[in-house]
CSV table of C-alpha atoms and ligand atoms in Angstrom, one decimal:
chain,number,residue,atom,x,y,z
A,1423,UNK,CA,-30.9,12.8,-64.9
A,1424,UNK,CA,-31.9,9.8,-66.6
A,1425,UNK,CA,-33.0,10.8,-70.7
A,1426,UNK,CA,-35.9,8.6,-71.6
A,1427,UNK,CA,-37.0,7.0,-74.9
A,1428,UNK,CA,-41.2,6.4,-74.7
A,1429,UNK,CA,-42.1,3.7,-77.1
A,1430,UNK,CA,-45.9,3.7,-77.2
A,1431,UNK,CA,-46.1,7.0,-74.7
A,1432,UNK,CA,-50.0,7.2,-76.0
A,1433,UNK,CA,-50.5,4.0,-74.8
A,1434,UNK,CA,-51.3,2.4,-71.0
A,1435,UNK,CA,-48.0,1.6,-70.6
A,1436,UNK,CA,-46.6,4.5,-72.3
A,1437,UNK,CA,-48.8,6.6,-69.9
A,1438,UNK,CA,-48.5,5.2,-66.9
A,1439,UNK,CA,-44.7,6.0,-67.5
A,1440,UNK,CA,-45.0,9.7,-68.1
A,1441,UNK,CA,-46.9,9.9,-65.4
A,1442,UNK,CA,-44.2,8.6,-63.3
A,1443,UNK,CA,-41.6,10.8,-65.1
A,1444,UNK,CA,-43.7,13.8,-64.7
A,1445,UNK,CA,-44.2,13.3,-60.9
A,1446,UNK,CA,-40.3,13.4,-60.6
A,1447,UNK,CA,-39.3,15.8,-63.1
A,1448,UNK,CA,-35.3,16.4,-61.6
A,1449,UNK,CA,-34.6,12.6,-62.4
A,1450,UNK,CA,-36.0,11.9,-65.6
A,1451,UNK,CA,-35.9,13.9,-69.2
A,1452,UNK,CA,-38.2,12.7,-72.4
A,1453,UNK,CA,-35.7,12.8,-75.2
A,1454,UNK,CA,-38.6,11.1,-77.6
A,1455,UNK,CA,-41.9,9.7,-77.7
A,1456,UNK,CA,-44.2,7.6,-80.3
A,1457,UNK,CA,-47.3,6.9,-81.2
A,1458,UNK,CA,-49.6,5.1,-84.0
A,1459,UNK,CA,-52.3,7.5,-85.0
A,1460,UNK,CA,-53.6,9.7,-82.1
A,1461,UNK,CA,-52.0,12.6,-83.3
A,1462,UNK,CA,-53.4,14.8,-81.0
A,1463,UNK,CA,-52.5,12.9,-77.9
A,1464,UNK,CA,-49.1,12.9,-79.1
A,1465,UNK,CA,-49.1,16.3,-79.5
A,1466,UNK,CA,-50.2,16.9,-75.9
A,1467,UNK,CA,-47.7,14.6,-74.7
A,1468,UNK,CA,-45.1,16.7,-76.9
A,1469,UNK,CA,-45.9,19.9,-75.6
A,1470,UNK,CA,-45.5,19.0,-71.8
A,1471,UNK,CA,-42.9,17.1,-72.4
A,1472,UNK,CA,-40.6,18.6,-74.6
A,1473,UNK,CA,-38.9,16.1,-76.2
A,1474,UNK,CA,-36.3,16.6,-79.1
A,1475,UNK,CA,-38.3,14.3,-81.5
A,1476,UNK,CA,-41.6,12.6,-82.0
A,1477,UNK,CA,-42.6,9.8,-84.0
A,1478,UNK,CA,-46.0,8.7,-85.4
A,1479,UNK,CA,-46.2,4.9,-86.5
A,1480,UNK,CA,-49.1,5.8,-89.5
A,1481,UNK,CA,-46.4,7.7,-92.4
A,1482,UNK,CA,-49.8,9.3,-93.4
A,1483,UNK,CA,-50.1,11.5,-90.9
A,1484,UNK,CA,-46.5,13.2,-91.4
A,1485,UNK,CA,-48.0,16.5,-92.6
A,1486,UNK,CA,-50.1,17.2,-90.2
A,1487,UNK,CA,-47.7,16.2,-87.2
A,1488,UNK,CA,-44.9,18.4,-88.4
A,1489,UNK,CA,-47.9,21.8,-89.1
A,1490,UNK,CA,-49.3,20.7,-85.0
A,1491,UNK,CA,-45.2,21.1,-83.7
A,1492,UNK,CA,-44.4,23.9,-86.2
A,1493,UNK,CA,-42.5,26.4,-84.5
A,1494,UNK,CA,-42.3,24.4,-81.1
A,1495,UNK,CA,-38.7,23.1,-82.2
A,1496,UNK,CA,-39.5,19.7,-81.5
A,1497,UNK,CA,-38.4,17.5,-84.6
A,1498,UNK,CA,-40.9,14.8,-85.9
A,1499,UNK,CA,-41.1,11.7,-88.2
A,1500,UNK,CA,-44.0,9.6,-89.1
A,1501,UNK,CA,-43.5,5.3,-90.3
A,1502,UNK,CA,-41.5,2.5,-89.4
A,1503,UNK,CA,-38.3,4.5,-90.0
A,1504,UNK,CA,-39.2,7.7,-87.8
A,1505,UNK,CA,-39.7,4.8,-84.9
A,1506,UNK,CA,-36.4,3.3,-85.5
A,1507,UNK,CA,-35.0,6.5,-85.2
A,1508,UNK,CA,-36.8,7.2,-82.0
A,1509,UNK,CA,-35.2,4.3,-80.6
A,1510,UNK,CA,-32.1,4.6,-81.4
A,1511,UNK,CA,-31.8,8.1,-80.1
A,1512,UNK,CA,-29.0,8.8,-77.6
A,1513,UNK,CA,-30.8,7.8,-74.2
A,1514,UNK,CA,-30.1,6.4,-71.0
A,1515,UNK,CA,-33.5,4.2,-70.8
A,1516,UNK,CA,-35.9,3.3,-74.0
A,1517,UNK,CA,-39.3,2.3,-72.4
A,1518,UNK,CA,-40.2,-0.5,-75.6
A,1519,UNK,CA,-44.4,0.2,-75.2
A,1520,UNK,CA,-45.5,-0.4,-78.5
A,1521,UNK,CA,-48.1,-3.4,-78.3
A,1522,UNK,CA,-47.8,-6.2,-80.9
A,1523,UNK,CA,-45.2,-7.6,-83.5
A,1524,UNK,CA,-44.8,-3.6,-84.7
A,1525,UNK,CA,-42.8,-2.9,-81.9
A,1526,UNK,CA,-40.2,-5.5,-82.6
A,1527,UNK,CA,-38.2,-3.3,-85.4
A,1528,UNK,CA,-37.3,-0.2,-83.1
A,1529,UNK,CA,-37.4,-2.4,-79.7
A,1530,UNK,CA,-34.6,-4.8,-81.6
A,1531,UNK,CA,-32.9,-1.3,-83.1
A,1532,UNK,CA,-32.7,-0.4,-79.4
A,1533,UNK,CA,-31.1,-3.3,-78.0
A,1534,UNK,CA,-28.7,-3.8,-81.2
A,1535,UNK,CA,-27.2,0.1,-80.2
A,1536,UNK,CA,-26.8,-1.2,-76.8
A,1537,UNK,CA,-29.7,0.6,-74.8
A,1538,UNK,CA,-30.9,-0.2,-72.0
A,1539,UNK,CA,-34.3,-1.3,-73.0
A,1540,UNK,CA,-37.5,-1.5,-70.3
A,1541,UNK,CA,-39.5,-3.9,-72.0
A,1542,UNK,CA,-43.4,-4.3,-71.9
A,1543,UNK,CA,-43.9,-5.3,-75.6
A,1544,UNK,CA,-44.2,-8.7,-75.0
A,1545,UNK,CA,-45.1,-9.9,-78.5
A,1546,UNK,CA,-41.7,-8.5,-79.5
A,1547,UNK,CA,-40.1,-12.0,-77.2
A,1548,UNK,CA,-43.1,-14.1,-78.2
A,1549,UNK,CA,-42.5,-12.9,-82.0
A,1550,UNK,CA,-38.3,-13.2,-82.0
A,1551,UNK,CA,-37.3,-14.2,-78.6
A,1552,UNK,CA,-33.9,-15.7,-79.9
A,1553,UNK,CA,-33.0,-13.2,-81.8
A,1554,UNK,CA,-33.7,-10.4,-79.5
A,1555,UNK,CA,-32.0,-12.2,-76.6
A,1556,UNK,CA,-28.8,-12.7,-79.3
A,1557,UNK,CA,-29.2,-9.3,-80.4
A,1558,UNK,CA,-28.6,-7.9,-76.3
A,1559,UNK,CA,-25.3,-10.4,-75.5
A,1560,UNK,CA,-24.2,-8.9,-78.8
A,1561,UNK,CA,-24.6,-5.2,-77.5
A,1562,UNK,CA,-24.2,-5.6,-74.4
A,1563,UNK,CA,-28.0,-3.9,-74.2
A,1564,UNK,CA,-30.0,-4.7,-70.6
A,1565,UNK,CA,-33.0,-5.8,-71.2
A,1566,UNK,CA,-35.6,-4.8,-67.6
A,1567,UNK,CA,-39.2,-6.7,-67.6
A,1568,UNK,CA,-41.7,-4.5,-67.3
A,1569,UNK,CA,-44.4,-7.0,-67.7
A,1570,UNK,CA,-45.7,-7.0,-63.7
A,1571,UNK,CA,-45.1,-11.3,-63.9
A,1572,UNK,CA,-41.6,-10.8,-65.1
A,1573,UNK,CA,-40.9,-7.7,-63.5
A,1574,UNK,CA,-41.8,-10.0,-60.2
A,1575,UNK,CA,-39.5,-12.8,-61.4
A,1576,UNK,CA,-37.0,-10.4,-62.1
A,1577,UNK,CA,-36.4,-8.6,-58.6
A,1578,UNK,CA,-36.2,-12.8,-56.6
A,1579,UNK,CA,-34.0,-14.2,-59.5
A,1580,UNK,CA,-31.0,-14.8,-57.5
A,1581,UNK,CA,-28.2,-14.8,-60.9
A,1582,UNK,CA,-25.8,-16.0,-58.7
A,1583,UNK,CA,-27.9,-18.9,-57.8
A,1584,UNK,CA,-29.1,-19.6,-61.4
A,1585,UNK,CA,-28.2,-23.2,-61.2
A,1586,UNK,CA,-30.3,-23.8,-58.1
A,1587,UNK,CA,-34.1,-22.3,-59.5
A,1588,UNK,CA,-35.7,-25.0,-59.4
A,1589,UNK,CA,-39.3,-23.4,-61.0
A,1590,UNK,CA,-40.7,-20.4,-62.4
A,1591,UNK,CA,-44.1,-19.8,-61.0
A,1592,UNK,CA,-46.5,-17.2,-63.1
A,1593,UNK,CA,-49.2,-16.0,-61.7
A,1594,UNK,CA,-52.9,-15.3,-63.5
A,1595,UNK,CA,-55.9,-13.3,-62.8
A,1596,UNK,CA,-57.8,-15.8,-64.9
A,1597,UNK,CA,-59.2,-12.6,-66.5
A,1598,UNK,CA,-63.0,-11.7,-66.6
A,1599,UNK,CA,-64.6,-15.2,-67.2
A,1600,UNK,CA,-61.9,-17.1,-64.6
A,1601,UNK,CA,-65.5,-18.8,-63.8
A,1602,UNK,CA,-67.6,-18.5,-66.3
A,1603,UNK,CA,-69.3,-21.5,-68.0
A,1604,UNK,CA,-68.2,-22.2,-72.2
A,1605,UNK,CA,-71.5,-20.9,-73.2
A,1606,UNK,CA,-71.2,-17.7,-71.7
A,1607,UNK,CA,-67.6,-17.6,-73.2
A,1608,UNK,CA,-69.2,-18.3,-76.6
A,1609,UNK,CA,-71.1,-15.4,-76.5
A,1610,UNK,CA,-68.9,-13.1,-74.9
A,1611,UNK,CA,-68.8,-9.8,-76.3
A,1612,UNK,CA,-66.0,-6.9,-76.7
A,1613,UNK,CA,-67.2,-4.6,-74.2
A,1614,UNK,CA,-67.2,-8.0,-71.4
A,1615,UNK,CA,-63.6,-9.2,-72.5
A,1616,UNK,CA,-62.0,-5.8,-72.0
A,1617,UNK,CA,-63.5,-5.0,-68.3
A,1618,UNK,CA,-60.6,-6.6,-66.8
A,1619,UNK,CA,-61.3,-7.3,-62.9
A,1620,UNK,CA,-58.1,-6.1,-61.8
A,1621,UNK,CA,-56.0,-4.0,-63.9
A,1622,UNK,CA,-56.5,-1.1,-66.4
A,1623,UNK,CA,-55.0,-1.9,-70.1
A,1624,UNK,CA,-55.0,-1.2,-73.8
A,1625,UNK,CA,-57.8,-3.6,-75.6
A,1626,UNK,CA,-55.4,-6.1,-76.9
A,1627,UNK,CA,-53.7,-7.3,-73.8
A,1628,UNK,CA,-57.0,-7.1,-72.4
A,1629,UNK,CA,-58.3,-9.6,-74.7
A,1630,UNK,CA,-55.6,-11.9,-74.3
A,1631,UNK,CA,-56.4,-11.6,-70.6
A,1632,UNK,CA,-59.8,-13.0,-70.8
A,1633,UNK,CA,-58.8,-15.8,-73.5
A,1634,UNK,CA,-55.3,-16.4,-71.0
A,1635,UNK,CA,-53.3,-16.0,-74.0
A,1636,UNK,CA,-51.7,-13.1,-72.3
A,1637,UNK,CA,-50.1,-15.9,-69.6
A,1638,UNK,CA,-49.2,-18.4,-72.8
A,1639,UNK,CA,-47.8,-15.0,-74.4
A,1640,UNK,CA,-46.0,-14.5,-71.1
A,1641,UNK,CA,-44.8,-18.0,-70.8
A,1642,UNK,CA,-43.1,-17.7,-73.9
A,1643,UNK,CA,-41.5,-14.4,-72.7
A,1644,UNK,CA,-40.5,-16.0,-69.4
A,1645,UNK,CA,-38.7,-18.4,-71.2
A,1646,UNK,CA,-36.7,-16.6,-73.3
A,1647,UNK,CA,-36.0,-13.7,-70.2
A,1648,UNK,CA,-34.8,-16.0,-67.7
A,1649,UNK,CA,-33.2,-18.6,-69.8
A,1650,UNK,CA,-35.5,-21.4,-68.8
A,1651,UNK,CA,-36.6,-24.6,-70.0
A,1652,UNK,CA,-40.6,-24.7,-70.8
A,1653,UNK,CA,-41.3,-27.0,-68.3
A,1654,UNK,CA,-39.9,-25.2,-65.4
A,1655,UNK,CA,-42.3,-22.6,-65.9
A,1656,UNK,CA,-45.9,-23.2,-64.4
A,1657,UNK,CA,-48.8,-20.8,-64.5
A,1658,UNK,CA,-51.3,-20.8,-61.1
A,1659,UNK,CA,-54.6,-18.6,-61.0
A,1660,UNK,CA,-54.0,-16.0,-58.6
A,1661,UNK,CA,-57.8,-13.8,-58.8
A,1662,UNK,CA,-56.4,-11.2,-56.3
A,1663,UNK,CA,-53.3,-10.3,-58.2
A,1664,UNK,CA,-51.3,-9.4,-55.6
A,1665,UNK,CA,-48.7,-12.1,-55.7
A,1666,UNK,CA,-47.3,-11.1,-59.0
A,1667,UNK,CA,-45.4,-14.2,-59.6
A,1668,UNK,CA,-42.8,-16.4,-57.8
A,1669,UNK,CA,-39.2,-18.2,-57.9
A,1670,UNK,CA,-38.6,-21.3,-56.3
A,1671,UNK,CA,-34.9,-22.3,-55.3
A,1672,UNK,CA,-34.0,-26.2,-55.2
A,1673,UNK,CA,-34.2,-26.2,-51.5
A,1674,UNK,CA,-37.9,-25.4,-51.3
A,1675,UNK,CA,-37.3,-21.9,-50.9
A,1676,UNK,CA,-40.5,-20.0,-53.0
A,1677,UNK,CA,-39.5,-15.9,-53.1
A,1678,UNK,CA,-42.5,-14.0,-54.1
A,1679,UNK,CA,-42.8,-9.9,-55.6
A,1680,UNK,CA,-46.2,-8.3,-54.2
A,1681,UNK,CA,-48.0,-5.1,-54.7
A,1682,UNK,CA,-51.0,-3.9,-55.8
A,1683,UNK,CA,-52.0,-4.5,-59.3
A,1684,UNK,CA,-50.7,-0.9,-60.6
A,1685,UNK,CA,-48.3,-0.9,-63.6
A,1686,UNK,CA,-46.6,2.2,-62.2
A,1687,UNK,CA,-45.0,-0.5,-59.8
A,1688,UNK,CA,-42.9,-2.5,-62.1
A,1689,UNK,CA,-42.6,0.5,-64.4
A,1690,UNK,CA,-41.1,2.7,-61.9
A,1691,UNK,CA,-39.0,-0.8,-60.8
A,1692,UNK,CA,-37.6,-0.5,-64.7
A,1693,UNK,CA,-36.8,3.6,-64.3
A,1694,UNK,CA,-35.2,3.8,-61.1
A,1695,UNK,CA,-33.6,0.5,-61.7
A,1696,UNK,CA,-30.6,-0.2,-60.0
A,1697,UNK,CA,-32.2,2.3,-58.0
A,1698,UNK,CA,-35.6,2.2,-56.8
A,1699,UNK,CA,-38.2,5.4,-56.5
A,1700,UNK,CA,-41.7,6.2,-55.2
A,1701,UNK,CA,-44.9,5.9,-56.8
A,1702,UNK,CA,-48.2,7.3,-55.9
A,1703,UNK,CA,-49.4,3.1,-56.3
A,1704,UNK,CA,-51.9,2.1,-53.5
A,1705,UNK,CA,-49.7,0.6,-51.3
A,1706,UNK,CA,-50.5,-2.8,-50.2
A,1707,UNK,CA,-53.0,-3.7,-46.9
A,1708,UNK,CA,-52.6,-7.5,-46.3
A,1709,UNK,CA,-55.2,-6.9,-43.3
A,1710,UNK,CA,-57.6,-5.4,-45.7
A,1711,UNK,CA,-57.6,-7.9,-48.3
A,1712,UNK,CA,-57.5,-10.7,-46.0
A,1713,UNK,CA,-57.5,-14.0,-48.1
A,1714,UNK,CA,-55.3,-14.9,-51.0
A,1715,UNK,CA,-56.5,-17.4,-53.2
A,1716,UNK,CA,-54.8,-20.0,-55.9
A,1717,UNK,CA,-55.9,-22.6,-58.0
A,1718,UNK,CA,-54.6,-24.5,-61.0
A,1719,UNK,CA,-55.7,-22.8,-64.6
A,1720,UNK,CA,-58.5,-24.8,-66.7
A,1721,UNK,CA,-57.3,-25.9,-69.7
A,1722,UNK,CA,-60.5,-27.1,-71.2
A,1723,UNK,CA,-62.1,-23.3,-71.3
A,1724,UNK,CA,-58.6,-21.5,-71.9
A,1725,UNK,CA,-57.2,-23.4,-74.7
A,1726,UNK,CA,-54.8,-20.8,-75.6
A,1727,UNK,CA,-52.4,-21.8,-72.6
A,1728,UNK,CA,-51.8,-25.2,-74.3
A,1729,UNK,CA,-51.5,-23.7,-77.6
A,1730,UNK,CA,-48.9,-21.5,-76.2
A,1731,UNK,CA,-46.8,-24.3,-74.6
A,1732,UNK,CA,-46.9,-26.2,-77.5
A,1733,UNK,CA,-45.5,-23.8,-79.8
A,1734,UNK,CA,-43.0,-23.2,-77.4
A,1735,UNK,CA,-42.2,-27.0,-77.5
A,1736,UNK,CA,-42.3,-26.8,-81.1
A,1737,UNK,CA,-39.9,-23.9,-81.6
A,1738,UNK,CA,-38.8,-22.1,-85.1
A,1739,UNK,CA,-41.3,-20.1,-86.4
A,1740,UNK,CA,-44.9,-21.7,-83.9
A,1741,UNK,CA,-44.3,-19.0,-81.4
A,1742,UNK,CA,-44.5,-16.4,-84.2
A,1743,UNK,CA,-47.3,-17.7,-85.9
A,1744,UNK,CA,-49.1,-18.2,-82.7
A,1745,UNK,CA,-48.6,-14.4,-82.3
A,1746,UNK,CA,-49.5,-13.1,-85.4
A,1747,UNK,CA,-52.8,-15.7,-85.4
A,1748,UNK,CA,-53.7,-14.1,-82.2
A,1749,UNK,CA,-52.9,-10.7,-83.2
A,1750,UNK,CA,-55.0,-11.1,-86.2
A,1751,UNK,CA,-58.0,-13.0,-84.3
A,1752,UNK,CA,-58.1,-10.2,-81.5
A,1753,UNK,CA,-58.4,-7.6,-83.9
A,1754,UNK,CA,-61.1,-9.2,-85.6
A,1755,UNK,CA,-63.0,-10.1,-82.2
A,1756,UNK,CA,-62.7,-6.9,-81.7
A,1757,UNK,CA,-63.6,-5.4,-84.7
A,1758,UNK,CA,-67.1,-7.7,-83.8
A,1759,UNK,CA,-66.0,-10.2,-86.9
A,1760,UNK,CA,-65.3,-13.1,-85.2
A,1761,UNK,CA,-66.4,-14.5,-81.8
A,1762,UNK,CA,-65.0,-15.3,-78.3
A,1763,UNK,CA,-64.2,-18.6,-79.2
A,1764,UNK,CA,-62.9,-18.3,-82.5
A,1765,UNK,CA,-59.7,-16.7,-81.3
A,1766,UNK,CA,-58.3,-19.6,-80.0
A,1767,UNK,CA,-59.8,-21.5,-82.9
A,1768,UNK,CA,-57.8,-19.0,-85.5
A,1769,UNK,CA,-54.8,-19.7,-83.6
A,1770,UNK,CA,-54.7,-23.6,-83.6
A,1771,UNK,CA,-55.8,-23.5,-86.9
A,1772,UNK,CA,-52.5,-21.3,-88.1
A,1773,UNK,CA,-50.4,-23.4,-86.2
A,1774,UNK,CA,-51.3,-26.4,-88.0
A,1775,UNK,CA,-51.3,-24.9,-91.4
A,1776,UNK,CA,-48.0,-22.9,-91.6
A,1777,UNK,CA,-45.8,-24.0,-88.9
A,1778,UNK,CA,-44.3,-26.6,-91.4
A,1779,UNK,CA,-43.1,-23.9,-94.1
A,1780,UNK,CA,-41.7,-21.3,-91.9
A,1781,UNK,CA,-38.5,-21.4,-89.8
A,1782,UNK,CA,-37.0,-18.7,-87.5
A,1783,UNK,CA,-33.2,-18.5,-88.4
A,1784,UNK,CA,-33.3,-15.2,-89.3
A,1785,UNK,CA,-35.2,-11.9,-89.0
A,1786,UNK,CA,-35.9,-11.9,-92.7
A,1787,UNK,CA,-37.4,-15.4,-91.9
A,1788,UNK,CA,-39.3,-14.0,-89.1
A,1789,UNK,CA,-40.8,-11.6,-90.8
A,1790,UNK,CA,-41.9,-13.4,-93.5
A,1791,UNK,CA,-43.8,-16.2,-91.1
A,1792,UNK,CA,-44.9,-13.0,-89.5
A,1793,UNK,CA,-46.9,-11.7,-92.9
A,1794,UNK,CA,-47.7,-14.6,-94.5
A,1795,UNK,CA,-49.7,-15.6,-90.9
A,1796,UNK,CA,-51.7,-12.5,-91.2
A,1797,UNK,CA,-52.4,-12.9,-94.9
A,1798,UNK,CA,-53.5,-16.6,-94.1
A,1799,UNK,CA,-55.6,-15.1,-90.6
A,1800,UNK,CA,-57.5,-12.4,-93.2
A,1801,UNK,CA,-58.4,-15.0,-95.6
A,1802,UNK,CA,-59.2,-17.4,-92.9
A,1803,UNK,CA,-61.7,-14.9,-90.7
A,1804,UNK,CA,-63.2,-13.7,-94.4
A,1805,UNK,CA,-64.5,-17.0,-94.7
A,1806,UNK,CA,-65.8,-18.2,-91.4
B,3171,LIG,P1,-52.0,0.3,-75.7
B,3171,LIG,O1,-52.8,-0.3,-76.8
B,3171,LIG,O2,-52.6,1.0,-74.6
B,3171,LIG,O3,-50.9,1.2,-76.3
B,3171,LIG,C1,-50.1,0.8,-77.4
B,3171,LIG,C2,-49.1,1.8,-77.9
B,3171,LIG,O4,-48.5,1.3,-79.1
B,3171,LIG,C3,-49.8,3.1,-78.3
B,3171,LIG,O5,-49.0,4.2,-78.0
B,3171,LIG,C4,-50.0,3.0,-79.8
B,3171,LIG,O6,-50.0,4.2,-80.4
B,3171,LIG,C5,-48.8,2.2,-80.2
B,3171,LIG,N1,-49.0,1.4,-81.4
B,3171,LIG,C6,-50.0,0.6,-81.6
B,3171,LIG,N2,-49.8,0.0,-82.9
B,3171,LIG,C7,-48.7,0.5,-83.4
B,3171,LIG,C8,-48.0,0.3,-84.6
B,3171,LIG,N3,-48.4,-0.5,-85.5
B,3171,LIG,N4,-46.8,1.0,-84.8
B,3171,LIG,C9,-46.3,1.8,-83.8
B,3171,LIG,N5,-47.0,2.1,-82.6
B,3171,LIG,C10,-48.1,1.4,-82.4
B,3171,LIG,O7,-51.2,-1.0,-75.1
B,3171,LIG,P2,-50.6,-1.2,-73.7
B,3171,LIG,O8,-51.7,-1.9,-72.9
B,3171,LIG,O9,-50.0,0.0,-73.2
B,3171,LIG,O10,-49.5,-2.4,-73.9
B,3171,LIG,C11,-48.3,-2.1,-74.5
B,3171,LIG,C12,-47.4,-3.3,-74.4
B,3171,LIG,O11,-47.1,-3.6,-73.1
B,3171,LIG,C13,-48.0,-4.6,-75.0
B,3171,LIG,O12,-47.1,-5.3,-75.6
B,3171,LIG,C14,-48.6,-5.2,-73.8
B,3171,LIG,O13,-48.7,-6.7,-73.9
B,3171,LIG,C15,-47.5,-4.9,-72.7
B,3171,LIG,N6,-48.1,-4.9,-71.3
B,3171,LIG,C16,-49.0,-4.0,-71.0
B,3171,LIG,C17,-49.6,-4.0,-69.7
B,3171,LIG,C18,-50.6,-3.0,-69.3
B,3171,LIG,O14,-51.0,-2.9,-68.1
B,3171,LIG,N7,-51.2,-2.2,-70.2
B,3171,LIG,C19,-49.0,-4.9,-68.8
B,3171,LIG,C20,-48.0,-5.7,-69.1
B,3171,LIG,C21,-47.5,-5.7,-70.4
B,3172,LIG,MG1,-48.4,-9.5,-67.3
């Protein structure tokens, strides 16, 4: 019996991962889950569950959480703390599947008591990557990529052979406008940046698919996973995603992970891990599909891969401005205040204003490039 920590259970992620557990009930046990504000859902995840605690991310909705679970013996907590204390429950496996910079506090808490953490919430590495990777050689915590790209990488990375990887190939859908023309892109709207051609997500990753910030994002994360340099770490458009990224050895050796693009895949790889276990994923008919295709990433109509590599270049704080920027600018594309192109913009634009007064020595310094971005990506969308 494995006990389980769900980070973000009302999620995709967080979903897809329940679903899994609940399909093999006499190898996995819930000891906690966490949410933001859909109350209900949480409640409905509680109930089937039975977890000992529950956490909601929004301290406003306390009251309300603790009146829904009266009686049920199932404790609860609602803000930054009650997450923390999710995390650090006693548990064989926290699943970290809170999207953005917010899941870095009880993703980190996790991996400072040692846990070992499953982790999708990229931004968490993009946001901190040093520190979290100090924070797990410290504990001894072991950290398994969930992100289906790293996840890949992950399962061909010989250790042994470290020495001899020669590069770190990513792969990309390209996302919903892989050929669309920079006037369409300009005008792009919510509802066309979220229908994502191959996989089912929360909104924000979505968006980052379509502006291929998610692969800069993932870059960054890649780096700081596997310990290597930024420029052994190319990206190739892959529109199929089946080929779910690749590791190529100094004798010209390229080991690939394929599948079908279904999260339960690499999820389930995280769970069973060292073990492995089924899933109900489609399973994968190369005579069906035919053709795979590749082809090198535009950088003229997906800026925000240069961005990324840059800020990885740059080091310190650029990543976790980058993040926050984008964070900030995805929101407000999708809150219909900015447009399409303007997230890319926001993000270059916070680069070159702040990166020069923040560092990213500490988690207190982290932090603070992390708030003062957002204050400066608020004003900034305000007045555009
Ligand atoms: P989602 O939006 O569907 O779910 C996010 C979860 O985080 C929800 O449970 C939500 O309640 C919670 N949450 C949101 N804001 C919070 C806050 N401020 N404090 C606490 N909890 C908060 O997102 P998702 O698509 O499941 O993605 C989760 C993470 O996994 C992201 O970092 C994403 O990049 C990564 N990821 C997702 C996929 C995917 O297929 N969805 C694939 C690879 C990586
Ligand atoms: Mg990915």
């Amino acid at each position: 019996m494995k006990r389980v920590v769900v980070l973000g259970s009302t999620g995709s992620v967080g979903g897809s991962t329940l679903d899994l557990v609940s399909r093999n009930p006499d190898h996995f046990e819930v000891v906690a889950l966490t949410g933001q504000r859909r109350l209900d859902e949480l409640v409905k995840q509680a109930l089937q569950f039975r977890p000992r605690f529950v956490a909601l991310g929004d301290p406003a909705l306390h009251n309300a959480l603790a009146e829904a679970l009266a009686g049920t013996g199932i404790a609860c907590g609602a803000g930054p703390q009650a997450l923390v204390d999710a995390a650090t429950l006693d548990s064989d496996l926290v699943m970290a599947a809170i999207v953005g910079a917010a899941g870095l506090p009880p993703t980190l808490a996790a991996i400072a008591e040692g846990r070992t953490v499953a982790l999708a919430n990229k931004e968490s590495l993009v946001c901190a990557g040093a520190i979290v990777m100090a924070a797990a050689a410290a504990s001894g915590s072991t950290l398994l990529p969930v992100d289906s790209e790293h996840n890949a990488i992950f399962q061909v990375f010989a250790e042994h052979q470290r020495a001899r990887v020669a590069r770190l190939i990513l792969t990309a859908s390209g996302g919903p406008f892989r050929s669309s023309d920079y006037e369409a892109m300009a005008q792009a709207t919510p509802a066309q940046a979220v229908a994502h051609p191959n996989w089912s997500m929360g909104a924000k990753i979505s968006v980052d698919s379509a502006t291929m910030m998610n692969k800069g994002l993932e870059l960054i994360e890649a780096h700081h996973l596997f310990a290597m340099p930024e420029p052994m770490i190319e990206i190739l458009v892959h529109p199929q995603s089946v080929v779910h990224s690749l590791v190529e050895y100094v004798d010209g050796s390229v080991l690939a992970q394929l599948g079908s693009p279904d999260m339960r895949v690499p999820i389930a790889n995280a769970l069973a891990w060292p073990d492995r276990m089924a899933t109900p994923a489609a399973r994968l008919d190369l005579a069906a599909i035919g053709r795979l295709t590749f082809e090198a990433p535009d950088p003229q109509r997906f800026p925000a891969l240069t961005l990324a590599r840059h800020a990885l270049q740059r080091g310190g704080a650029a990543p976790t401005i980058l993040n926050a920027a984008n964070e900030m600018a995805v929101a407000g594309f999708l809150g219909g205040r900015v447009g399409f192109l303007d997230i890319a913009g926001l993000v270059d634009r916070a680069l070159e204003t702040l990166v020069g007064d923040h560092d990213a020595e500490s988690l207190e310094a982290v932090m603070t490039a992390d708030r003062a971005t957002r204050k400066w990506a608020a004003q900034a969308m305000a007045s555009l």
